[in-house]
CSV table of C-alpha atoms and ligand atoms in Angstrom, one decimal:
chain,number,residue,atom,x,y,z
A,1,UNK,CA,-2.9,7.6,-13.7
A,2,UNK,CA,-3.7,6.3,-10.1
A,3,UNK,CA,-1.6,8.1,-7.6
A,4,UNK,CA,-2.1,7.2,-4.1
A,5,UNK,CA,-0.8,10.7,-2.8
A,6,UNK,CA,-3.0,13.7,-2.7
A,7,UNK,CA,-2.0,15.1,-5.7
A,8,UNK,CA,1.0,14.4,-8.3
A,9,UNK,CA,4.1,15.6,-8.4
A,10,UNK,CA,3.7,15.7,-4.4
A,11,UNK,CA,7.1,17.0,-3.9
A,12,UNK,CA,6.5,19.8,-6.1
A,13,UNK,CA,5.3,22.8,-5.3
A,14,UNK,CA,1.5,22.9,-5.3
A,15,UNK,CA,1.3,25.2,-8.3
A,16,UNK,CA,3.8,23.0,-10.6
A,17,UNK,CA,1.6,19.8,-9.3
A,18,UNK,CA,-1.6,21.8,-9.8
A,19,UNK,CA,-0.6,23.3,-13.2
A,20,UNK,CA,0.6,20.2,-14.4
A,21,UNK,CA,-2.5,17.8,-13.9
A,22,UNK,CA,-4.2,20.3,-15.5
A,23,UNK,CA,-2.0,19.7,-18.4
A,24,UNK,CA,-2.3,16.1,-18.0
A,25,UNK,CA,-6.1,16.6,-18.2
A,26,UNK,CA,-6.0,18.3,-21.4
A,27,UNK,CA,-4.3,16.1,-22.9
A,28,UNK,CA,-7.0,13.5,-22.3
A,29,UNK,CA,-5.0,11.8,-19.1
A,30,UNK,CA,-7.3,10.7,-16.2
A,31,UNK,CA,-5.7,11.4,-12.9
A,32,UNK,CA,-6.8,9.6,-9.8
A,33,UNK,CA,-5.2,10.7,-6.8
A,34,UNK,CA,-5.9,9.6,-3.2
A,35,UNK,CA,-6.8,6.2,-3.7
A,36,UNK,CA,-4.4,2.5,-4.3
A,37,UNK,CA,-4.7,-0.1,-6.5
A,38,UNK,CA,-5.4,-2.7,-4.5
A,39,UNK,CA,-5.2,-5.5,-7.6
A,40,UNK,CA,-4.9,-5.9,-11.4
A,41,UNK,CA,-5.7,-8.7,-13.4
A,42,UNK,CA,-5.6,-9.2,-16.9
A,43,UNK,CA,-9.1,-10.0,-18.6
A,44,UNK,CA,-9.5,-10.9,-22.3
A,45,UNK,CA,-6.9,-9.1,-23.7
A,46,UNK,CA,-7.0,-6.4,-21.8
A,47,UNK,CA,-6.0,-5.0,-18.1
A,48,UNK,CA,-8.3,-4.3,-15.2
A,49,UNK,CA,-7.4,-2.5,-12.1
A,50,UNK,CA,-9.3,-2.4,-9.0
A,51,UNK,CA,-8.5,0.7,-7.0
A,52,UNK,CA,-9.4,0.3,-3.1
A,53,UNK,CA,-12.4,2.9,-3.5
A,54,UNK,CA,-14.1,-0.1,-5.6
A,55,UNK,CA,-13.7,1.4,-9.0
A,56,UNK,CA,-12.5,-0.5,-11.9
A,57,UNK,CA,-9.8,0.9,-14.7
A,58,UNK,CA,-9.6,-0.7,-18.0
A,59,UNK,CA,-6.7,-0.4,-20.4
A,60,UNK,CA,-4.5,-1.9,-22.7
A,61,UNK,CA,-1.4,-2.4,-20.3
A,62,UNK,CA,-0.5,-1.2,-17.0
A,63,UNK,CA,2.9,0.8,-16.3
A,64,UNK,CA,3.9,0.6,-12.7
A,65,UNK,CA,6.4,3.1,-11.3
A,66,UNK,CA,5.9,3.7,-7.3
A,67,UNK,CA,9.9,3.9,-6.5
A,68,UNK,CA,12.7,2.0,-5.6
A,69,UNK,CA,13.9,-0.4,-3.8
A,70,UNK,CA,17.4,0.0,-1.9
A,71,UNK,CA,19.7,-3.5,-2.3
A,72,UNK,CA,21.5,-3.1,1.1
A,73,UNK,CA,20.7,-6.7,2.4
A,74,UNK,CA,23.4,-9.8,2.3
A,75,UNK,CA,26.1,-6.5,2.3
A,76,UNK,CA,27.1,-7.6,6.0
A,77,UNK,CA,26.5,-4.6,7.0
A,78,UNK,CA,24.4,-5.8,10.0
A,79,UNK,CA,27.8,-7.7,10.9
A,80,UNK,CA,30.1,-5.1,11.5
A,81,UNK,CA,27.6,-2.8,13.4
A,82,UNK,CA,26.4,-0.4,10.5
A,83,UNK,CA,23.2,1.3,11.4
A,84,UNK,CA,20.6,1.2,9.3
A,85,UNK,CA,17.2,2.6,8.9
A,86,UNK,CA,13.8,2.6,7.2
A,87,UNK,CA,13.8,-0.2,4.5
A,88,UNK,CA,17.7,-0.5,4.8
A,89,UNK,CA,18.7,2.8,4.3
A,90,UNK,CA,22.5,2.9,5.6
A,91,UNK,CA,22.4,6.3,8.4
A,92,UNK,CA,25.2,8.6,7.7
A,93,UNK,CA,25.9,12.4,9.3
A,94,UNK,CA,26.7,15.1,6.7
A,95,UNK,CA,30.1,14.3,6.6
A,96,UNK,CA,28.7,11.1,4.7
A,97,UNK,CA,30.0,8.7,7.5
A,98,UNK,CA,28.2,6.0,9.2
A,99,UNK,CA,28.0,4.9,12.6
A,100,UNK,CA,31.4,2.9,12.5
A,101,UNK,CA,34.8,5.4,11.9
A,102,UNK,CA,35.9,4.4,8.7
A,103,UNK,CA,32.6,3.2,6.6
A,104,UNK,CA,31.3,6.0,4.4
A,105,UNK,CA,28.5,6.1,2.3
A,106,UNK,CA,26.7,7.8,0.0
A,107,UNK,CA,23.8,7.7,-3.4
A,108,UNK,CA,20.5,5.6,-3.2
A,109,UNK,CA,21.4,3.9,-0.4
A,110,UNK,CA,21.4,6.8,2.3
A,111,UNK,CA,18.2,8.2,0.8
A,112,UNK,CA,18.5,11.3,1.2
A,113,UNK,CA,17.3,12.7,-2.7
A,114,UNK,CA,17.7,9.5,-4.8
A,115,UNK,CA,19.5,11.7,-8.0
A,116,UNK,CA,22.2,10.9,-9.3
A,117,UNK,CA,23.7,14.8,-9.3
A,118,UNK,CA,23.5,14.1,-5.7
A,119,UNK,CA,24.9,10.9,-5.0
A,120,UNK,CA,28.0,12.6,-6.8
A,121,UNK,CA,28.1,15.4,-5.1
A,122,UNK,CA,27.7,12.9,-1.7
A,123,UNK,CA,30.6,11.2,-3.3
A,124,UNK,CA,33.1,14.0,-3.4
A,125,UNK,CA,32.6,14.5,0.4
A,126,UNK,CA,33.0,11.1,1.4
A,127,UNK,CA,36.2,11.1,-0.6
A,128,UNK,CA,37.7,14.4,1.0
A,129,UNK,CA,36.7,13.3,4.1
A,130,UNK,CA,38.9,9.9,3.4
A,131,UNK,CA,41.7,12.1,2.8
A,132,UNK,CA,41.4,14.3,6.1
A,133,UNK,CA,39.2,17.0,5.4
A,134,UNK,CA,36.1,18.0,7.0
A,135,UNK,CA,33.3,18.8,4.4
A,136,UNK,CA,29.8,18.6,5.2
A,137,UNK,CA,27.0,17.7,2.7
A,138,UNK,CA,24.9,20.9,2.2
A,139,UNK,CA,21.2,19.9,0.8
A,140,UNK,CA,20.4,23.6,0.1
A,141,UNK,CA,20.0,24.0,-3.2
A,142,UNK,CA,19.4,20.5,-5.1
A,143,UNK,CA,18.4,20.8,-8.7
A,144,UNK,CA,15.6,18.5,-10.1
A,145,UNK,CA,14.4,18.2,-13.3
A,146,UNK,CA,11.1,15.9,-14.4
A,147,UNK,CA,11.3,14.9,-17.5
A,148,UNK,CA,7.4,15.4,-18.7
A,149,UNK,CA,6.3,17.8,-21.2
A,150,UNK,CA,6.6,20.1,-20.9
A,151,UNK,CA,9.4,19.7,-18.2
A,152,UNK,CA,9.8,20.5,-14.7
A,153,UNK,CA,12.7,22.3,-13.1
A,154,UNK,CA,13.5,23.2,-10.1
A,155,UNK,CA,15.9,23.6,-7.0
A,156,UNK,CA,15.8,24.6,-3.3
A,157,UNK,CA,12.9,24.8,-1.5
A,158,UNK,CA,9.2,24.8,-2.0
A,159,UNK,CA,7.1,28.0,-1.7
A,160,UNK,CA,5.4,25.7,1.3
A,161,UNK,CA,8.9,24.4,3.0
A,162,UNK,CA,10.1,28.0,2.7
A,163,UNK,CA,6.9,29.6,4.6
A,164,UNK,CA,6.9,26.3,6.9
A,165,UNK,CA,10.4,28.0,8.1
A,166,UNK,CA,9.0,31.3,8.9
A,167,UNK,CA,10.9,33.0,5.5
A,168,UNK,CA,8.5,35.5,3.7
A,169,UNK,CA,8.1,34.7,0.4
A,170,UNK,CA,7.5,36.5,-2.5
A,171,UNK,CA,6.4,34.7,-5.5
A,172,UNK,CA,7.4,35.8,-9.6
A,173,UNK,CA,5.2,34.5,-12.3
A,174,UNK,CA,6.0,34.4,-15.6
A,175,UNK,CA,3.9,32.7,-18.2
A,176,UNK,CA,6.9,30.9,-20.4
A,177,UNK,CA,4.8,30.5,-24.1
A,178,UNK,CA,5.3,34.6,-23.7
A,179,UNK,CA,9.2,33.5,-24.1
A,180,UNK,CA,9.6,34.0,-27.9
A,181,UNK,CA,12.5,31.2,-27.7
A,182,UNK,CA,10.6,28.8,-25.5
A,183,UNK,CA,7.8,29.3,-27.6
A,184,UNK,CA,10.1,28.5,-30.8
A,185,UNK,CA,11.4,25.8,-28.8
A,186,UNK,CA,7.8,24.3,-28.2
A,187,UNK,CA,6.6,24.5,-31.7
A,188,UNK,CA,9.8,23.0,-33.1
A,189,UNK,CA,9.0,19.7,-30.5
A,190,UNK,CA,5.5,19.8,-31.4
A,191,UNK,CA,6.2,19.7,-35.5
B,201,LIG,C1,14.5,5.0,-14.3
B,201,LIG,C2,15.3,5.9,-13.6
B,201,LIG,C3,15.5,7.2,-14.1
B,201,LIG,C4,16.3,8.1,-13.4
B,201,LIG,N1,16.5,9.4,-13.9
B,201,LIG,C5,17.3,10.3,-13.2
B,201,LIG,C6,17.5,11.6,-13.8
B,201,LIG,O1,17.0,11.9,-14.8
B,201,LIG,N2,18.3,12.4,-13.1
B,201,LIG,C7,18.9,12.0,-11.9
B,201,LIG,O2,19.6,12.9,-11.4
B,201,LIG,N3,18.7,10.8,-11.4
B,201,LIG,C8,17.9,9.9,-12.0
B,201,LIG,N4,17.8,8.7,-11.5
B,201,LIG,C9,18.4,8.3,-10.2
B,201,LIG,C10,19.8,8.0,-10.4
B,201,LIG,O3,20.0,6.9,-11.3
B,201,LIG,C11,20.4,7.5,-9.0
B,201,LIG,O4,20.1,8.5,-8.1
B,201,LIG,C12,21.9,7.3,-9.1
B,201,LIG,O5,22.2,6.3,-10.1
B,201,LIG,C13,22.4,6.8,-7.7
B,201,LIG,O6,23.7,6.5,-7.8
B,201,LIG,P1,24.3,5.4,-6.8
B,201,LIG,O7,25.7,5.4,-7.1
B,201,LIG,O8,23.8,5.6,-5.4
B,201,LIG,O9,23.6,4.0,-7.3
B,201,LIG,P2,23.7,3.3,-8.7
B,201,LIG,O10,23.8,4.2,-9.8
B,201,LIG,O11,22.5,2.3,-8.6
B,201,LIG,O12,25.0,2.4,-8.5
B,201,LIG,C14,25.1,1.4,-7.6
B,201,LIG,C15,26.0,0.3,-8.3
B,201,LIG,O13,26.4,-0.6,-7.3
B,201,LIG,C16,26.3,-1.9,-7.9
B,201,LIG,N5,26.2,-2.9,-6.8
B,201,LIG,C17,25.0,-3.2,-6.2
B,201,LIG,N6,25.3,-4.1,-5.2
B,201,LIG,C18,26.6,-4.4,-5.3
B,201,LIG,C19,27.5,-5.2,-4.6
B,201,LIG,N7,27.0,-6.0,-3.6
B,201,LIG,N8,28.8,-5.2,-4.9
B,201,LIG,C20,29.2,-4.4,-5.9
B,201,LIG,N9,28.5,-3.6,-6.6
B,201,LIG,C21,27.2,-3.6,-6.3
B,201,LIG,C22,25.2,-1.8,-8.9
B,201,LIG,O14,25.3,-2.8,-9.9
B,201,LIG,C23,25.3,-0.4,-9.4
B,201,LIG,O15,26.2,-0.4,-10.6
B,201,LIG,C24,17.0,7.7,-12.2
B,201,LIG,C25,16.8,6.4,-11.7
B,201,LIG,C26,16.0,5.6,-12.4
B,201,LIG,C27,15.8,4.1,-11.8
């Protein structure tokens, strides 16, 4: 797994990212991070990556999954005076509006957390808004969930963003295989 981030999960808090590559490692996954591909061809049967730090990865095929891309272009957008930003990203305040009274927008496209729980919620706001109110789009608390194994959950901020604000934190710790029906739950998966 070549990541060119310093660690995995990078949004995560460190501990999820840390306690998850160690989970990647035991389960025999070698984790680059801090470094790009910078090509990969395909040699007798087989795949070879060059990463920009000159080593060379060999494998059977090569997954790649570094993000999207938004598909704001040929909208005419531009044409009617709709700001946009950073890759095409359409700019809109909380209320979900853009620059012109009127346009609205909300999911992928005003990339704000690319989740689909989100653009939904966007969605309702923009649609009130439509009808006269005056709701604003609250980022507070957004739930995520990555589907590895095992999974990762979580919502709100980061221990780091949270001290980065000048909150104290306390932390809880609480090792889940002690959970008898996580536990039950594991072993089940794993049979
Ligand atoms: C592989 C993958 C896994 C994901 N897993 C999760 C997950 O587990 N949980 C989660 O919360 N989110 C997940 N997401 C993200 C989630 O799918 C998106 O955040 C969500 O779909 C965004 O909704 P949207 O309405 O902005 O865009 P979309 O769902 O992409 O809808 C946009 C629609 O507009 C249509 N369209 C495009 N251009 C035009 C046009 N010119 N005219 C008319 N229609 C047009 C498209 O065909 C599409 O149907 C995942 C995304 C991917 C790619």
């Amino acid at each position: 797994m070549v990541e060119a981030a310093p660690s995995i999960l990078s949004l995560q808090d460190k501990d999820i990212s840390r306690r998850m590559q160690t989970i990647f490692k035991k389960k025999k996954v070698n984790i680059k991070t801090n470094v790009t591909i910078k090509k990969i061809i395909e040699a007798e049967g087989s795949i070879q990556a060059e990463l920009e730090n000159g080593d060379v990865l060999t494998a059977e095929k090569a997954l790649i999954s570094i993000g999207r891309t938004l598909n704001t272009e040929n909208l005419g957008l531009e044409a009617v005076g709709v700001e946009l930003g950073h890759r095409g990203q359409i700019l809109v305040n909380d209320r979900m509006e853009t620059n012109i009274r009127s346009i609205y927008a909300v999911g992928d496209v005003v990339m704000k957390y690319q989740l689909a729980h989100v653009a939904s919620a966007q969605g309702i706001v923009a649609a009130e808004n439509i009808m006269g109110k005056d709701l604003h789009q609250d980022y507070t608390g957004v739930p995520s969930c990555i589907f590895t194994s095992p999974e990762v959950a979580s919502v709100g901020m980061t221990e780091q963003q949270a001290k980065e604000t000048g909150i104290q934190v306390k932390t809880g710790k609480f090792n889940f295989m002690a959970n008898g029906k996580a536990s039950a739950w594991v072993r089940e998966k794993a049979l």
